[in-house]
Coordinates of C-alpha atoms in Angstrom, one line a residue:
X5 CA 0.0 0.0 0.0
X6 CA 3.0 2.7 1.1
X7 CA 4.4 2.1 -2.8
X8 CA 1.4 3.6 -3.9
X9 CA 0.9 6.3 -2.1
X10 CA 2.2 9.5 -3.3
X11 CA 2.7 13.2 -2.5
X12 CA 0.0 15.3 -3.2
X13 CA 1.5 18.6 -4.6
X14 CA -1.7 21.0 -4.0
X15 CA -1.7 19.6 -0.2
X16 CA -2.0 22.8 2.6
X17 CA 1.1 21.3 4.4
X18 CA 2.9 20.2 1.1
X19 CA 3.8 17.0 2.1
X20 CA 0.2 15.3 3.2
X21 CA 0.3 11.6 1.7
X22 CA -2.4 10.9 -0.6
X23 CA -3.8 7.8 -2.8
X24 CA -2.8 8.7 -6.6
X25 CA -4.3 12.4 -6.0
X26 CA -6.9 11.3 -3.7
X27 CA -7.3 11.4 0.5
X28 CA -5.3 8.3 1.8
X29 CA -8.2 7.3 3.3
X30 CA -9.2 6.0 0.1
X31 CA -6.7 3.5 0.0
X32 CA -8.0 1.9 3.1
X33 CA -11.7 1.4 1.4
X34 CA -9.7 0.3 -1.8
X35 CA -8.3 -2.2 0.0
X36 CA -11.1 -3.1 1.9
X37 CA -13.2 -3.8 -0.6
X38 CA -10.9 -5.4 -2.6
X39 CA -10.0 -7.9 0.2
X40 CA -13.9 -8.2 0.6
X41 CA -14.8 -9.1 -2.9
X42 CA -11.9 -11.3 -3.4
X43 CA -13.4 -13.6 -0.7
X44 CA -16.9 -13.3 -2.0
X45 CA -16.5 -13.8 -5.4
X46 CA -14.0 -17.0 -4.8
X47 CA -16.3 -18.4 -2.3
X48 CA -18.9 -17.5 -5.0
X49 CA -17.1 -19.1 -8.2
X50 CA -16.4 -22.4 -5.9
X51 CA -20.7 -22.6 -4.7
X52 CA -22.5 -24.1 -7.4
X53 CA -19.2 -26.6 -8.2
X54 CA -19.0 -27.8 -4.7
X55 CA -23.1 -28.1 -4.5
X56 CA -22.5 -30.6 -7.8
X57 CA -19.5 -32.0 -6.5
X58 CA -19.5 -36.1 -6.0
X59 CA -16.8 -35.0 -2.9
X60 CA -19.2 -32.3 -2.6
X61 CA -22.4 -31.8 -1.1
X62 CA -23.4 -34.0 -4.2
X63 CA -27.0 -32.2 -5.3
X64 CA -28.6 -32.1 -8.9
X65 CA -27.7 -29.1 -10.5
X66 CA -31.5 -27.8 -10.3
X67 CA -31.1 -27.4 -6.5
X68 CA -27.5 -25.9 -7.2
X69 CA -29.0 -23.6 -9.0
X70 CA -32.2 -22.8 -7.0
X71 CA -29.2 -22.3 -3.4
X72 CA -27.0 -20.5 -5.6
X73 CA -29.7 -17.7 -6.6
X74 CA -30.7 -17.3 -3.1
X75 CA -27.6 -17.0 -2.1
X76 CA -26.8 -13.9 -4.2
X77 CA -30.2 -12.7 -4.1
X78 CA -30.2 -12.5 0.0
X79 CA -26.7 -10.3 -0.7
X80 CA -28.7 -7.5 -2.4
X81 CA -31.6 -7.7 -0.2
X82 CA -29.8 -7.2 2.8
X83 CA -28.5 -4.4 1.2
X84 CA -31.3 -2.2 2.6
X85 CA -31.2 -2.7 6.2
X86 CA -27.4 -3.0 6.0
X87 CA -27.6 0.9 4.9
X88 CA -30.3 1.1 7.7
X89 CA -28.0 -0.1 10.0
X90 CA -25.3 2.3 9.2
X91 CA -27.9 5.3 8.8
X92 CA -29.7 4.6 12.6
X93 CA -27.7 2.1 14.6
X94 CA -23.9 2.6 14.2
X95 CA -23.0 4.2 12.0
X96 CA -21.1 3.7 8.7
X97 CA -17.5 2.9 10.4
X98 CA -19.0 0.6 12.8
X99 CA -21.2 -1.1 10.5
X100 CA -18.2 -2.1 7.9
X101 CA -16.3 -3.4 10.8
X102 CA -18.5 -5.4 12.0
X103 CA -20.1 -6.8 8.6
X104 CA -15.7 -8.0 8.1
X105 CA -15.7 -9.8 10.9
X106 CA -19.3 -11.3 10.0
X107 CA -17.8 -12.4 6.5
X108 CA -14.7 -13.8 7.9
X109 CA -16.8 -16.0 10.8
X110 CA -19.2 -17.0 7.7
X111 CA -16.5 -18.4 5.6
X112 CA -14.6 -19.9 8.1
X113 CA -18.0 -22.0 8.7
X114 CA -17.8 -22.9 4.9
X115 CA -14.7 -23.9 5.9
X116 CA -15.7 -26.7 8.0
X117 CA -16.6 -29.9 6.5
X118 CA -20.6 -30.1 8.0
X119 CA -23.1 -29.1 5.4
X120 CA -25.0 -27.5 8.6
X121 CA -22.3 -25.2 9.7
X122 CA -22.3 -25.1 5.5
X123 CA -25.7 -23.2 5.1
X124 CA -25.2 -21.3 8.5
X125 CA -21.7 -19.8 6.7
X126 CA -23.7 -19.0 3.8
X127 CA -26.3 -17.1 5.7
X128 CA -23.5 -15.0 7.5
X129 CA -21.8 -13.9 4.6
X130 CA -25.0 -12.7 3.0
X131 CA -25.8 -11.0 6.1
X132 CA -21.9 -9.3 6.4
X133 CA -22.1 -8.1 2.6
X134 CA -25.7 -6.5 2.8
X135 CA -24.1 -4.2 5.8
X136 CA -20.5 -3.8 4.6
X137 CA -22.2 -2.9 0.8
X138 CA -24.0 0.2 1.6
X139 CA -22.5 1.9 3.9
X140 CA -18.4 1.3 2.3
X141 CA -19.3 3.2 -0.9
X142 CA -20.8 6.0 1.5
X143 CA -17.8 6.2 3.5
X144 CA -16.2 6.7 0.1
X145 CA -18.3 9.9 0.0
X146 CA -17.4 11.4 3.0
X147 CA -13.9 11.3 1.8
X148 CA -14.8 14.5 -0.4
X149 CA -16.0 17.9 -0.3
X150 CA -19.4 17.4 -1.1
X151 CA -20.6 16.2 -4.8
X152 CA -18.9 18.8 -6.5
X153 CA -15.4 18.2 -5.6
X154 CA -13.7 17.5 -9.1
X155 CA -11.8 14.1 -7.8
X156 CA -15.4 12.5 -6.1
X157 CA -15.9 10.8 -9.4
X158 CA -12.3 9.6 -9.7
X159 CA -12.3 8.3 -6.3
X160 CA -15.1 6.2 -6.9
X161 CA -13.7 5.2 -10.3
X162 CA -10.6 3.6 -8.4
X163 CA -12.8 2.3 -5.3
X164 CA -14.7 0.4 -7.9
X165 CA -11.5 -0.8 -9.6
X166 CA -10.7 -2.9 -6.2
X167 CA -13.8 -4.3 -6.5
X168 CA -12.5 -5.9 -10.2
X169 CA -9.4 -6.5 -9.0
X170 CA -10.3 -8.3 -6.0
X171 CA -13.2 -10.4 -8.4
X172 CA -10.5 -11.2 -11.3
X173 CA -8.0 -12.8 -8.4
X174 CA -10.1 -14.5 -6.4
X175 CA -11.2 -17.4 -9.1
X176 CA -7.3 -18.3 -9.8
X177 CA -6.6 -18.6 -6.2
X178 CA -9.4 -19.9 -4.6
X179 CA -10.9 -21.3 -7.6
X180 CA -7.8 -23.8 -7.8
X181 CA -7.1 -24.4 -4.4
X182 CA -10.5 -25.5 -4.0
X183 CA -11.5 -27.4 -7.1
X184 CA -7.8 -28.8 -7.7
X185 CA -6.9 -29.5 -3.7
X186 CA -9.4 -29.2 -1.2
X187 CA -13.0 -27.5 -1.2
X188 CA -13.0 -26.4 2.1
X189 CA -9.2 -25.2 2.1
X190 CA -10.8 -22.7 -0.7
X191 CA -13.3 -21.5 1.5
X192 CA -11.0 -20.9 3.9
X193 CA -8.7 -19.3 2.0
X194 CA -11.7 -16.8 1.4
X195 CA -11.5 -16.4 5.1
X196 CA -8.1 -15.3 5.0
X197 CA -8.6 -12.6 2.4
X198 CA -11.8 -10.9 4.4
X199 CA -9.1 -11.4 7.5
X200 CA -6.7 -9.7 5.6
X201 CA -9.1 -6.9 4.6
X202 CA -10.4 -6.5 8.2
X203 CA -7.1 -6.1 9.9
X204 CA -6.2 -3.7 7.1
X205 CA -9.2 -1.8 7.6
X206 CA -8.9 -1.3 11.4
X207 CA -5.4 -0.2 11.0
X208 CA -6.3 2.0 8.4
X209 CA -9.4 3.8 10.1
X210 CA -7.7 7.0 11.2
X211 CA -7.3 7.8 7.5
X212 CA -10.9 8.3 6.9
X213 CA -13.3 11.2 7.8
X214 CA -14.7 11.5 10.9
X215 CA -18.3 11.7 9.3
X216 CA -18.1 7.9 9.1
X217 CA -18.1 7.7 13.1
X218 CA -21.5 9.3 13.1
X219 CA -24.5 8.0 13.0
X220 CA -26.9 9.9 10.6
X221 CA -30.6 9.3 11.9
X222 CA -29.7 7.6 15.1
X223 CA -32.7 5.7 16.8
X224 CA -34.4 6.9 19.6
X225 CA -34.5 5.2 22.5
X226 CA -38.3 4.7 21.9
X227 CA -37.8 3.6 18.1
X228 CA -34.6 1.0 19.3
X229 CA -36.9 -0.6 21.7
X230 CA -39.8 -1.3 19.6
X231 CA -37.4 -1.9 16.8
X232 CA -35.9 -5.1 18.8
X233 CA -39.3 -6.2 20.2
X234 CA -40.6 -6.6 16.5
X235 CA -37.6 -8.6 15.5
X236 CA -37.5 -10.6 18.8
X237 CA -41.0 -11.7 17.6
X238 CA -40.2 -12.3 14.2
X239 CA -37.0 -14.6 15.2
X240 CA -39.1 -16.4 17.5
X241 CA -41.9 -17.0 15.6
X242 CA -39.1 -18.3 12.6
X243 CA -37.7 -20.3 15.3
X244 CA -40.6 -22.0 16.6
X245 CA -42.1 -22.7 13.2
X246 CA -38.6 -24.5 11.8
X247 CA -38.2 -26.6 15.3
X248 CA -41.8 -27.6 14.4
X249 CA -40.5 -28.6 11.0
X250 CA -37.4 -30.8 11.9
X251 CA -39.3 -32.6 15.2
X252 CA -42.2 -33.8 12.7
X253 CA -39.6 -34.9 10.6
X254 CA -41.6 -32.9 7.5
X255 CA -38.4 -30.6 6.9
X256 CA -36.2 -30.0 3.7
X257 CA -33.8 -27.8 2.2
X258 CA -37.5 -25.9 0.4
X259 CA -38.9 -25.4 3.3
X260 CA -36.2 -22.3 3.7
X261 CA -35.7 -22.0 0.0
X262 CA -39.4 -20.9 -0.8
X263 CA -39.8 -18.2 1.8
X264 CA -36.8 -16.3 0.9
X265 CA -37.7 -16.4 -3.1
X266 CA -40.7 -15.4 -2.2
X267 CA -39.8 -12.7 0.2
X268 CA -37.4 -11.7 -2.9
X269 CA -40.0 -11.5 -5.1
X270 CA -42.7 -9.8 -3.1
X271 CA -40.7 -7.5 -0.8
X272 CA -39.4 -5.3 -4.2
X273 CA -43.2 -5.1 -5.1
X274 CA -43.9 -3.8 -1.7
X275 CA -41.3 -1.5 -1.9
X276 CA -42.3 0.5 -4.7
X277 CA -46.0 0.3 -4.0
X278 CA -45.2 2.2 -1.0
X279 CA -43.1 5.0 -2.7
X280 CA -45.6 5.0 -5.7
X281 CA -48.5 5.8 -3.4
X282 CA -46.9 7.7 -0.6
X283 CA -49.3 11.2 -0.9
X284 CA -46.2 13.1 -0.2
X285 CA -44.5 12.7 -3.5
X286 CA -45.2 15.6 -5.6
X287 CA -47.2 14.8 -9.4
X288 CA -43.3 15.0 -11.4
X289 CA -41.9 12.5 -8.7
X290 CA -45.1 10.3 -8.8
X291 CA -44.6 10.4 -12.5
X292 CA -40.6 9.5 -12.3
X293 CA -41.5 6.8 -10.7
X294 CA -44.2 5.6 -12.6
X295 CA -41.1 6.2 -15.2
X296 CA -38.9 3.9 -13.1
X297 CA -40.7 0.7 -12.6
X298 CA -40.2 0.1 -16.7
X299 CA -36.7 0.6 -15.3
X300 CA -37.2 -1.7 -12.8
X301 CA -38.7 -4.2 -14.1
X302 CA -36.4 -4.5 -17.4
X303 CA -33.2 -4.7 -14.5
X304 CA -34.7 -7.7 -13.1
X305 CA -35.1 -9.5 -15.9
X306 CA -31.4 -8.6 -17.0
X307 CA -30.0 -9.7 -13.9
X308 CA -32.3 -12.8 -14.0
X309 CA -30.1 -13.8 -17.3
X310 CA -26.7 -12.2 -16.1
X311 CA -26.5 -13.9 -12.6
X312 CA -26.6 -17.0 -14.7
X313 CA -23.1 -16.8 -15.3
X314 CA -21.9 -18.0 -12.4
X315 CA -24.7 -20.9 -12.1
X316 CA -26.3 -22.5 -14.9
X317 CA -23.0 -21.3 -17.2
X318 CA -20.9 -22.7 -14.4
X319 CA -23.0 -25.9 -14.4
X320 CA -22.4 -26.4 -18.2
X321 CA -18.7 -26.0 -17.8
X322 CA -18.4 -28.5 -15.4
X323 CA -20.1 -30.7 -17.3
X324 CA -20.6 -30.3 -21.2
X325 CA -17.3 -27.8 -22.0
X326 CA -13.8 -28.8 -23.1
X327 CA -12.0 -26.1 -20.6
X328 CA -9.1 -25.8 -22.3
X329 CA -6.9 -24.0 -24.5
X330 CA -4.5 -25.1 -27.1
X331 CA -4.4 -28.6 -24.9
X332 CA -3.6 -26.8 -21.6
X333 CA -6.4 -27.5 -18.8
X334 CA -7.9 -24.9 -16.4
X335 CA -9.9 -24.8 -13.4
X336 CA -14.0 -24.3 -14.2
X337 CA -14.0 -21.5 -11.7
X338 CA -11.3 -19.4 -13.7
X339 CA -14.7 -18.2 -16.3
X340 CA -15.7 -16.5 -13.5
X341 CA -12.2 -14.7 -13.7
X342 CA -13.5 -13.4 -17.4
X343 CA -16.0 -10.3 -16.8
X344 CA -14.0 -8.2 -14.3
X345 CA -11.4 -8.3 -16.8
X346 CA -13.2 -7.3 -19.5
X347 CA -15.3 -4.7 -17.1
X348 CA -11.0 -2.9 -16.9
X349 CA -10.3 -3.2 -19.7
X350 CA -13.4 -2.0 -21.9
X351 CA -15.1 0.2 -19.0
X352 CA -12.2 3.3 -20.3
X353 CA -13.3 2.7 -23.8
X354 CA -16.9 3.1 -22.8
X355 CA -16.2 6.1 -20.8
X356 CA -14.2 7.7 -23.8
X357 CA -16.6 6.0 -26.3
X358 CA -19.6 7.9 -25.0
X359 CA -18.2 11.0 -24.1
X360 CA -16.8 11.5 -28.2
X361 CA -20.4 11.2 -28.9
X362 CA -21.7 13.4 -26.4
X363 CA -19.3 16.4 -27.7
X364 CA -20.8 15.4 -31.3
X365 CA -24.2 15.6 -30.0
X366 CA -24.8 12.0 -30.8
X367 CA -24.6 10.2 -27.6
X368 CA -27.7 7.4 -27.0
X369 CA -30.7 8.3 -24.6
X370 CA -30.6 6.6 -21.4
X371 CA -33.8 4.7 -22.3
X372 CA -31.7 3.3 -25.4
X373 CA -28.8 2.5 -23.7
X374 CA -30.7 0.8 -21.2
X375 CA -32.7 -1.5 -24.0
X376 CA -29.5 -2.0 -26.2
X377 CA -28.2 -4.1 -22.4
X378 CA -31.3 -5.9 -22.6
X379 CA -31.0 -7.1 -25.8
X380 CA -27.5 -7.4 -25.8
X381 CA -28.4 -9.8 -22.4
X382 CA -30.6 -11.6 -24.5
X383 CA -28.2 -12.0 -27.2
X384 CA -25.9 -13.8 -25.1
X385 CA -28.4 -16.6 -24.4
X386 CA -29.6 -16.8 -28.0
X387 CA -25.8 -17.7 -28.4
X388 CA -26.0 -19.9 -25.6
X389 CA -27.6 -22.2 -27.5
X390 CA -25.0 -23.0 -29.4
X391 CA -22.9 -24.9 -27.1
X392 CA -25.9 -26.2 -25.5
X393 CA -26.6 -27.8 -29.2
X394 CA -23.0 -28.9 -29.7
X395 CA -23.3 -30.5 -26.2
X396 CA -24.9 -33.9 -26.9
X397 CA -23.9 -37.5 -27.3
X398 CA -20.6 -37.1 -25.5
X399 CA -19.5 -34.2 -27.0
X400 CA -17.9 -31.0 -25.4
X401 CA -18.7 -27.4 -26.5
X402 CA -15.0 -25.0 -27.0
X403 CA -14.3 -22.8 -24.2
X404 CA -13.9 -20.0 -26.5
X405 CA -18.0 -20.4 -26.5
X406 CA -18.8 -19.4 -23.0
X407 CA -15.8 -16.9 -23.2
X408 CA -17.7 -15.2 -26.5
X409 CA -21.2 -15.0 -23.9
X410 CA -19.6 -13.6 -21.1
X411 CA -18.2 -11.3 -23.4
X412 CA -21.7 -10.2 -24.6
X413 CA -23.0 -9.9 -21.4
X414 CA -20.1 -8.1 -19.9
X415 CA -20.3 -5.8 -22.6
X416 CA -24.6 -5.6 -22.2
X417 CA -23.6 -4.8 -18.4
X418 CA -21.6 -2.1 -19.1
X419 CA -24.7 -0.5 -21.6
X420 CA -26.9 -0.8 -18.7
X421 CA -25.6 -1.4 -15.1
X422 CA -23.9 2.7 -15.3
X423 CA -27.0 3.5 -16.9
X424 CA -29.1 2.1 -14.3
X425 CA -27.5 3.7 -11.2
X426 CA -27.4 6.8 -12.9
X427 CA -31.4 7.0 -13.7
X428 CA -31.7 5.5 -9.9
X429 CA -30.3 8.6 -8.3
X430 CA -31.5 11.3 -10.9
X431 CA -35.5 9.5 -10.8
X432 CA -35.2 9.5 -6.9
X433 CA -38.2 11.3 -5.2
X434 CA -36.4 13.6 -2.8
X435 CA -38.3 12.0 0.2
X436 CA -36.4 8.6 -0.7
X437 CA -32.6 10.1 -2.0
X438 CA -30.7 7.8 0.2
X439 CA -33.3 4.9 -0.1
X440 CA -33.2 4.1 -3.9
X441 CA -29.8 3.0 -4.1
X442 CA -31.0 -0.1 -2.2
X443 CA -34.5 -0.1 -4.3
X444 CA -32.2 -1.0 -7.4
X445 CA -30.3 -3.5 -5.7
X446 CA -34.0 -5.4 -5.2
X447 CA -34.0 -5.5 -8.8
X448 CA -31.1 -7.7 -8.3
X449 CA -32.8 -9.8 -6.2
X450 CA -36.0 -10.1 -8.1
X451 CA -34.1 -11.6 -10.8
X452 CA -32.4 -14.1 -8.6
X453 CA -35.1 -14.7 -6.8
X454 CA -36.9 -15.8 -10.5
X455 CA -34.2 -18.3 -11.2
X456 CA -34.4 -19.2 -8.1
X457 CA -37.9 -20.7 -7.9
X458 CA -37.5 -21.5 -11.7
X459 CA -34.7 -24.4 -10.4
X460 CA -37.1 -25.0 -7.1
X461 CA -40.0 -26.3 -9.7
X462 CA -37.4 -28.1 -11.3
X463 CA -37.1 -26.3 -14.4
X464 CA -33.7 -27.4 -16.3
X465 CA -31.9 -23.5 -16.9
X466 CA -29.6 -25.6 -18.8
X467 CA -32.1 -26.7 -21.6
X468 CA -32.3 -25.3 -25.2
X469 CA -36.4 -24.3 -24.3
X470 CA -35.7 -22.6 -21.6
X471 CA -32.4 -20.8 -22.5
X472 CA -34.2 -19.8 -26.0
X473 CA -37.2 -18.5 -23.8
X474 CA -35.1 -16.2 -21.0
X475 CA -33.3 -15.1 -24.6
X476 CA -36.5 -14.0 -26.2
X477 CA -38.0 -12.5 -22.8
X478 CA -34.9 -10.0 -22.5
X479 CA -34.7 -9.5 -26.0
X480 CA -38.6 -8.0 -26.2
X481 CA -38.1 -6.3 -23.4
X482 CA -35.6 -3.8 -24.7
X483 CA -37.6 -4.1 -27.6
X484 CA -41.0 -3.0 -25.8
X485 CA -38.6 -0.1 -23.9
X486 CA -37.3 1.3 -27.1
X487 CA -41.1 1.1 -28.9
X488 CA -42.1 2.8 -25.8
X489 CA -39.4 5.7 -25.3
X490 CA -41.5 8.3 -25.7
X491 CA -44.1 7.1 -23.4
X492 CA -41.1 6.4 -20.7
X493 CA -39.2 9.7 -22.0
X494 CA -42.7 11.5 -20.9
X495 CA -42.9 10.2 -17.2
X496 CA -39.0 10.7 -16.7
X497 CA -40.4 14.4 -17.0
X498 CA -36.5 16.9 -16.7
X499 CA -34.4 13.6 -16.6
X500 CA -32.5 13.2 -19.5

């Protein structure tokens, strides 16, 4: 970390140490969050291989599938009260602290060799990355003066290069340890790297602002104590109704997996019915939202297809690919090593790509952008098919295949993931500012959550039908948003 720091020349003092130009406080959240998504996303790229697994937990791939979803789905939906957390409990400093040591705990579970202490490490580190993912990217904020300080959108540039960074590594390491030496030496070795990004952290703290020690909306004591009444009752009521589950001997793995698809699916509609009807909202922000739920429901169905990648495509590897290149083997995980690369190395060429048609006055609408990511998405699966069809009687599909769809869909996430957060914050009723970050994360979810009960019906993702039919969906729903444009163009009212 000292090599890169450098000395910031414009500093008061003249010899302040900063982060490439930026407060050194930034290379603590780099860091962080690299350390942090390296475990996740090797822990990740190891799940639906080690659910399959014969040494494994040995499961068909449709269950695979169905834990996999709800695994990454719970992640975004805990987004929300992880934010809460930091806005009214303790505080964005706390909050990250605690949510590392969470993650580190929940892997070392996966770590142990007892599918029980298995699931309970999967629950932990979806409950340590819904706090640590809010509030990190708002201590990032507080690093700057205010939004109009000419480096914030620098700053967040390189915070969200350690999230690539950390995502490209983590599949090579872990990836191998754990699919070439031991499964559960993997997970641990996930451990290590959120240990290694928690002890960095805490060393690091008295780099960042002090606005990260406070605690925005803090409960009062009234609102903390009916606050853990109602979620005393909830947990015991969950508790009484799963020990009534397992002592009648009627319990399986469903009887959790239904309730949280569910939950994914209806808690998102919940959500923006209460924004959409809350009498406050003046008649433009009523119609920007009205605006947003095309938004919103077009996300769902791209993540639906783009969470994919590290499931069903994963399945197929493991299965039906020849993963190889020019006779040299590699480790299924390593696909998952293939978007953040392409995200660094073709997110600058966006950038400059869209900016030389903005100065020529030729730069896409949001609402195009957004649809050319949907069908870009759906593209991907129509090209699916392909190795899906060269797949049969023995016969293995080229790696170069799956590399060519996550290409596509890397390239579809870059037309619309930017896009998305952008029209998030700018179609944001002012009531709900520092809420809608999370609402878009529930389009996450919502997708997830589809796949998820998809594989809990026992629908085979890896079929020709149903690939063909996610393919088509996406493809007519940037179709419908583009037909549509000026209908949507109309509710987005002065957002451009």
């Amino acid at each position: 970390m000292a090599s890169s720091l450098t000395k910031d020349s414009a500093s008061t003092s003249g010899s302040e140490k900063t982060f490439f130009g930026h407060p050194r406080g930034l290379a603590t959240l780099f860091m962080t969050e690299m350390w942090e998504r390296f475990s996740y996303y090797g822990m990740r790229a190891l799940l639906p291989l080690y659910l399959i697994a014969p040494n494994g937990l040995h499961m068909n791939p449709a269950t695979a599938t169905a834990i996999y979803s709800v695994y990454v789905s719970l992640v975004y939906l805990l987004a929300m009260p992880g934010g809460w957390f930091g806005d009214r409990v303790w505080g964005p400093r706390k909050t990250v602290a605690v949510a590392g040591g969470i993650i580190m705990i929940g892997h070392l579970a996966l770590a142990l060799p007892l599918q029980g202490t298995f699931f309970a490490g999967l629950g932990l580190v979806a409950i340590g990355s819904g706090l640590l993912k809010s509030n990190i990217s708002t201590m990032v904020g507080h690093l700057y003066d205010g939004p109009d300080d000419p480096r914030r959108d620098g700053g967040f540039t390189i915070f969200y290069m350690g999230i690539n960074v950390g995502a490209f590594a983590a599949p090579l390491v872990i990836g191998t340890i754990g699919e070439n030496v031991n499964w559960h030496l993997g997970f641990a070795l996930a451990a290590v790297g959120m240990g290694l990004g928690l002890v960095q952290y805490l060393l690091g703290t008295r780099h960042l602002n002090e606005r990260s020690l406070v605690v925005p909306k803090p409960l009062s004591a009234v609102e903390r104590a009916a606050t853990l009444r109602k979620g005393m009752i909830w947990l015991a009521i969950a508790a009484v109704f799963y020990i009534v589950t397992v002592v009648t001997g009627i319990y399986t793995l469903n009887w959790i997996l239904v309730p949280i698809t569910v939950a994914g699916l209806v808690i998102p509609v919940m959500v923006l019915t209460r924004i959409k009807r809350d009498k406050e909202l003046s008649a433009a922000e009523q119609s920007k939202m009205s605006g947003y739920i095309w938004f919103f429901v077009a996300a769902a169905i791209f993540w639906m297809i783009y969470d994919q990648g590290g499931s069903t495509l994963a399945i197929f590897a493991d299965s039906s690919a020849d993963n190889s290149v020019l006779g040299w083997d590699f480790p299924v995980s390593w696909y998952q090593s293939v978007n953040p690369v392409l995200i660094m190395a073709l997110a600058p060429v966006f950038a400059a790509f869209w900016l030389a048609l903005n100065r020529r006055g030729k730069e896409p609408s949001t609402i195009v952008k957004f649809s050319s990511g949907l069908v870009l998405v759906g593209a991907s699966f129509f090209l699916f098919l392909m190795p899906l069809t060269i797949a049969t009687d023995g016969h293995k599909a080229a790696a170069m295949w799956l590399v060519a769809i996550y290409f596509v869909q890397t390239v579809a996430e870059l037309t619309l993931s930017p896009v998305g957060l952008s029209v998030t914050t700018k179609m944001a009723p002012a009531k709900y500012a520092s809420q809608m970050m999370g609402v878009w994360f529930l389009a996450v979810t919502a997708g997830d959550c589809t796949t998820g009960l998809l594989s809990i019906a026992g629908v085979d993702l890896n079929g020709t039908g149903i690939v063909a039919l996610q393919a088509a969906l996406a493809a007519a729903a940037g179709v419908a948003i583009f037909l549509y444009r000026n209908k949507v163009k109309q509710l987005m009212g002065d957002v451009h």
